[in-house]
C-alpha atoms as a PDB file:
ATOM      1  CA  UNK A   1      68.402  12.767 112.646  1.00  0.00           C
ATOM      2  CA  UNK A   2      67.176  16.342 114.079  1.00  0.00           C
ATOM      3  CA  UNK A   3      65.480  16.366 117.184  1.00  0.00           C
ATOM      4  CA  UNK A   4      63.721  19.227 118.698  1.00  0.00           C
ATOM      5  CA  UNK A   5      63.076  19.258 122.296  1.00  0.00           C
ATOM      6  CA  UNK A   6      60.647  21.755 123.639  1.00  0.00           C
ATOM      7  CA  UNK A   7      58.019  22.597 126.757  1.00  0.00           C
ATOM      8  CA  UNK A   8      57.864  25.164 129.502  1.00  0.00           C
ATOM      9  CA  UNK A   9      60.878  25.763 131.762  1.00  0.00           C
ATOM     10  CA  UNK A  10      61.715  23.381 134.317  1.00  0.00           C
ATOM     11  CA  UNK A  11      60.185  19.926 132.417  1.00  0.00           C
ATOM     12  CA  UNK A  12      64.244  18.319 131.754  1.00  0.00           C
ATOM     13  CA  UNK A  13      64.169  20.041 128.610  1.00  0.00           C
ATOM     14  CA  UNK A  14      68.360  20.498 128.197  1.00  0.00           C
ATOM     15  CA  UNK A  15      69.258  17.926 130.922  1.00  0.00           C
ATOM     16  CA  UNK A  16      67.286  15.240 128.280  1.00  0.00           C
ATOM     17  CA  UNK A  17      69.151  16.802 125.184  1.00  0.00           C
ATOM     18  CA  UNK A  18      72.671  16.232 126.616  1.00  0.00           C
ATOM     19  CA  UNK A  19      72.250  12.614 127.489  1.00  0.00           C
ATOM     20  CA  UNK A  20      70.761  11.984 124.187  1.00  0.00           C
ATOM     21  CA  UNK A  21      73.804  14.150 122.770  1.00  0.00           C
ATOM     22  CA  UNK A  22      76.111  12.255 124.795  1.00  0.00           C
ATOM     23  CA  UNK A  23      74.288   8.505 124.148  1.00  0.00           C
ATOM     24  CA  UNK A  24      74.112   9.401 120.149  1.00  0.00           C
ATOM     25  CA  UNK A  25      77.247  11.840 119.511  1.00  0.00           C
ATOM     26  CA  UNK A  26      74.197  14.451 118.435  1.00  0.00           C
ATOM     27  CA  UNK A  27      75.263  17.989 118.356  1.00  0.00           C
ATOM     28  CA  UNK A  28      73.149  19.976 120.936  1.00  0.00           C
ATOM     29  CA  UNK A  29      71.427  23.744 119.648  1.00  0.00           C
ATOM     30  CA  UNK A  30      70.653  25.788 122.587  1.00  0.00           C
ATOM     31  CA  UNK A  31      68.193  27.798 121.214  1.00  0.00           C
ATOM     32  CA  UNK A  32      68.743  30.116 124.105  1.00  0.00           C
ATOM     33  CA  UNK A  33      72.297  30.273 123.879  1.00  0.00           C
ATOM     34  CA  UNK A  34      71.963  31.227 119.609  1.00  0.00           C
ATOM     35  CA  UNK A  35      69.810  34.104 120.199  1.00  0.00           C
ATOM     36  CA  UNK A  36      72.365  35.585 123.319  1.00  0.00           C
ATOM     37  CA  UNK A  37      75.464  34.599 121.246  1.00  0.00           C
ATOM     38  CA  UNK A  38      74.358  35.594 117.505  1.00  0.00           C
ATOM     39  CA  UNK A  39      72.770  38.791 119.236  1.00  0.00           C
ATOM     40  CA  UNK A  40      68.972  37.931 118.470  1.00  0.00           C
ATOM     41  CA  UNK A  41      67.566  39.824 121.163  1.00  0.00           C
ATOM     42  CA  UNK A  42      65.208  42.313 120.478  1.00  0.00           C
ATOM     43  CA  UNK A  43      64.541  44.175 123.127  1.00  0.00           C
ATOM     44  CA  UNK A  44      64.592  43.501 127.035  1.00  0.00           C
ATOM     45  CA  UNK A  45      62.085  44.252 129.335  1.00  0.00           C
ATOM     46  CA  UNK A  46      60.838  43.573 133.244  1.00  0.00           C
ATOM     47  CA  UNK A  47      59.399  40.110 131.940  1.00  0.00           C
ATOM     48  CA  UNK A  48      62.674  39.189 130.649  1.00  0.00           C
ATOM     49  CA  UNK A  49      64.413  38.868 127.081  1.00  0.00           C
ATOM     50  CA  UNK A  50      62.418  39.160 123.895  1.00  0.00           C
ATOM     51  CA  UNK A  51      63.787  37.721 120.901  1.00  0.00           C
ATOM     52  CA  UNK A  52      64.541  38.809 117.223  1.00  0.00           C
ATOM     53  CA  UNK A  53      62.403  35.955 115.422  1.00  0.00           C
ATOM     54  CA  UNK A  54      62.751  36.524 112.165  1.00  0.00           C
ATOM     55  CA  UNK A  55      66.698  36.593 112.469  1.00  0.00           C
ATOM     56  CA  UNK A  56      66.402  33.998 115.105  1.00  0.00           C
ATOM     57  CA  UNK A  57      64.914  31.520 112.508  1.00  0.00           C
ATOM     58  CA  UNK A  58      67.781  32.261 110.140  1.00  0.00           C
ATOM     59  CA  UNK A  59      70.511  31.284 112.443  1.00  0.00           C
ATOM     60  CA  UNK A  60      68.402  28.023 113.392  1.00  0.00           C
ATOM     61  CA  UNK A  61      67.989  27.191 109.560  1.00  0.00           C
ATOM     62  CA  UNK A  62      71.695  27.965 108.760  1.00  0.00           C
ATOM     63  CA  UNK A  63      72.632  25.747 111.960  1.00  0.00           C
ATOM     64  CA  UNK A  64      70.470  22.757 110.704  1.00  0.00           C
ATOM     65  CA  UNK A  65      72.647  22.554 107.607  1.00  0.00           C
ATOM     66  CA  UNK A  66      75.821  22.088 109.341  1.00  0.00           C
ATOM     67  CA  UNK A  67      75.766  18.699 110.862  1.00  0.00           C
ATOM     68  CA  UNK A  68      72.949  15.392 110.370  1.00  0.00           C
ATOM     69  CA  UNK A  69      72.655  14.181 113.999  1.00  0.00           C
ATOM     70  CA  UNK A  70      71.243  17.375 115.846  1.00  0.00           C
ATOM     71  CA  UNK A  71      69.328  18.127 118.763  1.00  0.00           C
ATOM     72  CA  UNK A  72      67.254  21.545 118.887  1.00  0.00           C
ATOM     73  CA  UNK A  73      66.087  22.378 122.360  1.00  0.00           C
ATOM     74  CA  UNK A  74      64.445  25.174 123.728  1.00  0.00           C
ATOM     75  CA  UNK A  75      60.852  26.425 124.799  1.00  0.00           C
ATOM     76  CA  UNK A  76      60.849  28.580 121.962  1.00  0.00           C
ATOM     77  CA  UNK A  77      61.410  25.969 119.132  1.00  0.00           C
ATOM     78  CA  UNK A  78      58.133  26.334 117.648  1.00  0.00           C
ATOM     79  CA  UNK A  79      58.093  29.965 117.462  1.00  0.00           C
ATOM     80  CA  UNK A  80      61.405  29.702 115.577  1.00  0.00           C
ATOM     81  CA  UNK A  81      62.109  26.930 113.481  1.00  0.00           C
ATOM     82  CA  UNK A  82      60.438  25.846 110.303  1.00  0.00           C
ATOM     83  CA  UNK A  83      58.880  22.614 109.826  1.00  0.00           C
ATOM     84  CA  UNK A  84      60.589  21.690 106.748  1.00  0.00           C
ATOM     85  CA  UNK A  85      63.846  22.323 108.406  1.00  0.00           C
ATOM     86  CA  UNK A  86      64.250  18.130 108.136  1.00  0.00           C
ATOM     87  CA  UNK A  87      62.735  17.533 111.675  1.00  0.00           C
ATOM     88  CA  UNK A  88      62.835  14.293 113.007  1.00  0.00           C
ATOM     89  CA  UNK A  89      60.571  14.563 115.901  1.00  0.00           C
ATOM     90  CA  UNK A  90      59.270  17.369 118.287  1.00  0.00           C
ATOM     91  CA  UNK A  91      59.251  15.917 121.388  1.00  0.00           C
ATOM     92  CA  UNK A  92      56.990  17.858 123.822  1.00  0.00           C
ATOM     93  CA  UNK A  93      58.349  17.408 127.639  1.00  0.00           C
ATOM     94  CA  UNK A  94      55.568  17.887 130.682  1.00  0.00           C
ATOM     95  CA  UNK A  95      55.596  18.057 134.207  1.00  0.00           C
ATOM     96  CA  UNK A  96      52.486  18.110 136.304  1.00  0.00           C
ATOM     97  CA  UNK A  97      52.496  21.644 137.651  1.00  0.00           C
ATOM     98  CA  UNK A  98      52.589  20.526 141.123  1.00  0.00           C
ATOM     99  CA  UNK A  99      56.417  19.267 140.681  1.00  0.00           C
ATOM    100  CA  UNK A 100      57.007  21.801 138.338  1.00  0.00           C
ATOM    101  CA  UNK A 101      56.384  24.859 140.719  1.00  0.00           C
ATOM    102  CA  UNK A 102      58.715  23.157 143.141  1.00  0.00           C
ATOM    103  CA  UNK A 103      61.444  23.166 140.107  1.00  0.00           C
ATOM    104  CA  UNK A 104      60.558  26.577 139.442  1.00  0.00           C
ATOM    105  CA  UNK A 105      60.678  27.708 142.911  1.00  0.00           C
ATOM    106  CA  UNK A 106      64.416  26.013 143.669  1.00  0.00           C
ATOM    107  CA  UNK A 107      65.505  28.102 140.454  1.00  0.00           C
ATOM    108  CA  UNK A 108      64.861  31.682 141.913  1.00  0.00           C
ATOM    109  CA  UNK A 109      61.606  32.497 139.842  1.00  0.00           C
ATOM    110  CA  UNK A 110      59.216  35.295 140.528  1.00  0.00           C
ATOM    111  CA  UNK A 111      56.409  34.354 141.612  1.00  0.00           C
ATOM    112  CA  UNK A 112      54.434  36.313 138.526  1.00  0.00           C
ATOM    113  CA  UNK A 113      56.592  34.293 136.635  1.00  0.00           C
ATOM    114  CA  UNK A 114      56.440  30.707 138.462  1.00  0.00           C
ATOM    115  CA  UNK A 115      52.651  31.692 137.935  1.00  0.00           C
ATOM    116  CA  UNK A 116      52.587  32.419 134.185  1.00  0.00           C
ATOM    117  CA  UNK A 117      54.389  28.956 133.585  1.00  0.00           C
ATOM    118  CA  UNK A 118      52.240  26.845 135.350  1.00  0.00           C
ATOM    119  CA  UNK A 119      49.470  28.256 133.728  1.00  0.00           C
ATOM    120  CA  UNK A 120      50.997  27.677 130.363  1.00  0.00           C
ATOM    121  CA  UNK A 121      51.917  24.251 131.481  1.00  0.00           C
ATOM    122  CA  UNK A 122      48.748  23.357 132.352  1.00  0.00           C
ATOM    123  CA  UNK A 123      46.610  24.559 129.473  1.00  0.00           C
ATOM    124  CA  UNK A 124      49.391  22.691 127.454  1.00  0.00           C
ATOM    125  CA  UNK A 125      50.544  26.118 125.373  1.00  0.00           C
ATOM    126  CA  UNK A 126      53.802  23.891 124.383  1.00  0.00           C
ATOM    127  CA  UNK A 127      52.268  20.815 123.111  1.00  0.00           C
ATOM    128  CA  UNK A 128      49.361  23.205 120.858  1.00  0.00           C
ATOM    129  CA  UNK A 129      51.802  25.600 119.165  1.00  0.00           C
ATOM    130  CA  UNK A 130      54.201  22.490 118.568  1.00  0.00           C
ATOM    131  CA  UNK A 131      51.241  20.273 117.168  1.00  0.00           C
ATOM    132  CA  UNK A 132      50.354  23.252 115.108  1.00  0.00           C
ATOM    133  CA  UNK A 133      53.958  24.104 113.568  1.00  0.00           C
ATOM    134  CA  UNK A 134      55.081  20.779 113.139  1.00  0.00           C
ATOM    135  CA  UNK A 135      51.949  18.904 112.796  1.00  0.00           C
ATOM    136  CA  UNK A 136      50.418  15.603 114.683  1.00  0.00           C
ATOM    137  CA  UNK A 137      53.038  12.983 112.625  1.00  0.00           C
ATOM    138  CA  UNK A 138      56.342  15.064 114.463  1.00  0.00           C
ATOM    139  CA  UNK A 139      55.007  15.847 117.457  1.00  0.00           C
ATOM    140  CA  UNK A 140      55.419  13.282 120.709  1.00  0.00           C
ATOM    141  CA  UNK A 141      54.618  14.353 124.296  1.00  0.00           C
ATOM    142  CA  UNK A 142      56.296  13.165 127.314  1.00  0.00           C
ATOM    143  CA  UNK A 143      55.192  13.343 130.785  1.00  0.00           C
ATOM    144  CA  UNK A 144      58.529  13.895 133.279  1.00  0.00           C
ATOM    145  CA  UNK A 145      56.849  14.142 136.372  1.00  0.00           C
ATOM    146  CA  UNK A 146      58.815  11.454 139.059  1.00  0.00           C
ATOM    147  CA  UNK A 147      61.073  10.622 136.264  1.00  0.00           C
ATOM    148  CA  UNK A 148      65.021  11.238 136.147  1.00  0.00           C
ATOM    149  CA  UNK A 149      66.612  12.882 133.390  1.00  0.00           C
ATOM    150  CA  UNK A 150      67.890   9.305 132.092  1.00  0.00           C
ATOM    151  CA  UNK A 151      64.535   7.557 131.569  1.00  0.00           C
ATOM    152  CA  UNK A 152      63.176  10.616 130.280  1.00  0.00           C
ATOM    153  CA  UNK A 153      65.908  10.500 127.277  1.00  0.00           C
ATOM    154  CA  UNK A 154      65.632   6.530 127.363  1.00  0.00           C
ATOM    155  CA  UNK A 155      61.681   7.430 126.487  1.00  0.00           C
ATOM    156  CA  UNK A 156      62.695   9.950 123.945  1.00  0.00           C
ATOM    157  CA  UNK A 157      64.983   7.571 121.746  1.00  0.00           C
ATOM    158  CA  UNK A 158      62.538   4.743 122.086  1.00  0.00           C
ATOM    159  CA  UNK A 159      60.127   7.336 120.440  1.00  0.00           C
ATOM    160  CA  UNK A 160      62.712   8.076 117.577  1.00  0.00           C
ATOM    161  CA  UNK A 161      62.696   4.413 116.735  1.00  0.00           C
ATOM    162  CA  UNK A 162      59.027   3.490 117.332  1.00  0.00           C
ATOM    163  CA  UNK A 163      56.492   5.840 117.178  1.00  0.00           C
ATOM    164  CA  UNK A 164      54.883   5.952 120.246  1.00  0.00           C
ATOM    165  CA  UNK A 165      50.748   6.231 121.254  1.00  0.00           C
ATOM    166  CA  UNK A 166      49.510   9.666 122.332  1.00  0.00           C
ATOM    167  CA  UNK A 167      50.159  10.666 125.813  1.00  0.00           C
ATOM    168  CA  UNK A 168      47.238  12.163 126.419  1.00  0.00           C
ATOM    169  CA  UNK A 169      48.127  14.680 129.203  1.00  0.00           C
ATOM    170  CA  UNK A 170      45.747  16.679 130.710  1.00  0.00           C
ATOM    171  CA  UNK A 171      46.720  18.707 133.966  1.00  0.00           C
ATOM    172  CA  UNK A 172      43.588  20.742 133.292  1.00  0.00           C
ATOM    173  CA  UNK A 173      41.647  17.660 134.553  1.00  0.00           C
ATOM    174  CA  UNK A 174      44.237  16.677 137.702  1.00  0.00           C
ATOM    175  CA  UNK A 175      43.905  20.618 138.771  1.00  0.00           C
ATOM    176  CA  UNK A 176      40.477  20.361 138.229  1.00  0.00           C
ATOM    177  CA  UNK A 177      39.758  17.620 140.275  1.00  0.00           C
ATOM    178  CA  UNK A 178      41.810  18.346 143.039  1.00  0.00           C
ATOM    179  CA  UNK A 179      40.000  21.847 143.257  1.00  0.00           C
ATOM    180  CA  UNK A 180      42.718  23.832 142.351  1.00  0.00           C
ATOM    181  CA  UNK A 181      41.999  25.759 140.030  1.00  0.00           C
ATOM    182  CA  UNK A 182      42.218  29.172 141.599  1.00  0.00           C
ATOM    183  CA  UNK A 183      45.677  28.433 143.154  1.00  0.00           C
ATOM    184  CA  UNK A 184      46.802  28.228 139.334  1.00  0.00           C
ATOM    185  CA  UNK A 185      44.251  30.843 137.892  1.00  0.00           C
ATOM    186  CA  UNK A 186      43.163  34.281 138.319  1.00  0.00           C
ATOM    187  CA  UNK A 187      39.504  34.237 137.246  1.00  0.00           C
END
């Protein structure tokens, strides 16, 4: 089994990964941590670290040989893996941006930068460039808002044994509605 687990910062991405690690005796691939470690960075800059893809991708294809039972996390996943790289499932996490500023807030983030991820978050960046590197039959979303890190990985595993039904989740709509749109956007 290789899992990927992906979405914006702050949505349980890694906390999720090591219970299911821990639950399954999975071997967890910080994405993050290969491309600091194995020296993938190409440059850095004010916005932070920008990564060396192309060697990026080789280290992630090389690691995917090593074991069966793997779990590939990281917001980056589907700008560096492969989707015939033997991919279980992509599960996408999300977290209505209303928590998720709060998360990103308690971590120290700019505000450009707690800005930039909402945004993303919202417009669902994760979920489209997962759905279109990995396709519709891989790809399974999970909402984490209110939830703890354990019932978000109880979700997850359910989902490797059963496909689940389309989430469906649209924060465009909830911002929207609540007539917040230019808290979130500059327009």
């Amino acid at each position: 089994m290789k899992l990927v687990i992906t979405g914006n910062p702050g949505v349980g991405k890694h906390t999720s990964a090591k219970i299911i690690a821990g639950k399954i005796g999975a071997e967890v691939i910080d994405i993050n941590r290969v491309a600091i470690d194995d020296n993938a960075i190409a440059k850095k800059t004010e916005r932070g670290l920008e990564v060396d893809v192309k060697k990026l991708d080789g280290l992630l294809a090389n690691l995917l040989k090593t074991r069966n039972d793997q779990i590939v996390v990281g917001h980056l996943a589907p700008y560096v893996l492969k989707p015939a790289a033997g991919i279980s499932m992509v599960a996408v996490l999300r977290r209505s941006p209303y928590e998720l500023e709060k998360t990103l807030e308690k971590r120290g983030y700019r505000a450009e930068k707690i800005k930039e991820n909402l945004a993303s978050e919202i417009l669902g960046v994760s979920l489209y460039d997962s759905l279109k590197i990995f396709g519709r039959r891989k790809v399974v979303e999970f909402d984490t808002t209110g939830k703890t890190p354990d019932q978000t990985a109880n979700e997850i595993m359910r989902a490797l044994r059963k496909k689940p039904k389309p989430a469906g989740i649209d924060w465009l709509a909830l911002v929207s509605e609540r007539g917040d749109m230019q808290r979130f956007f500059e327009y």
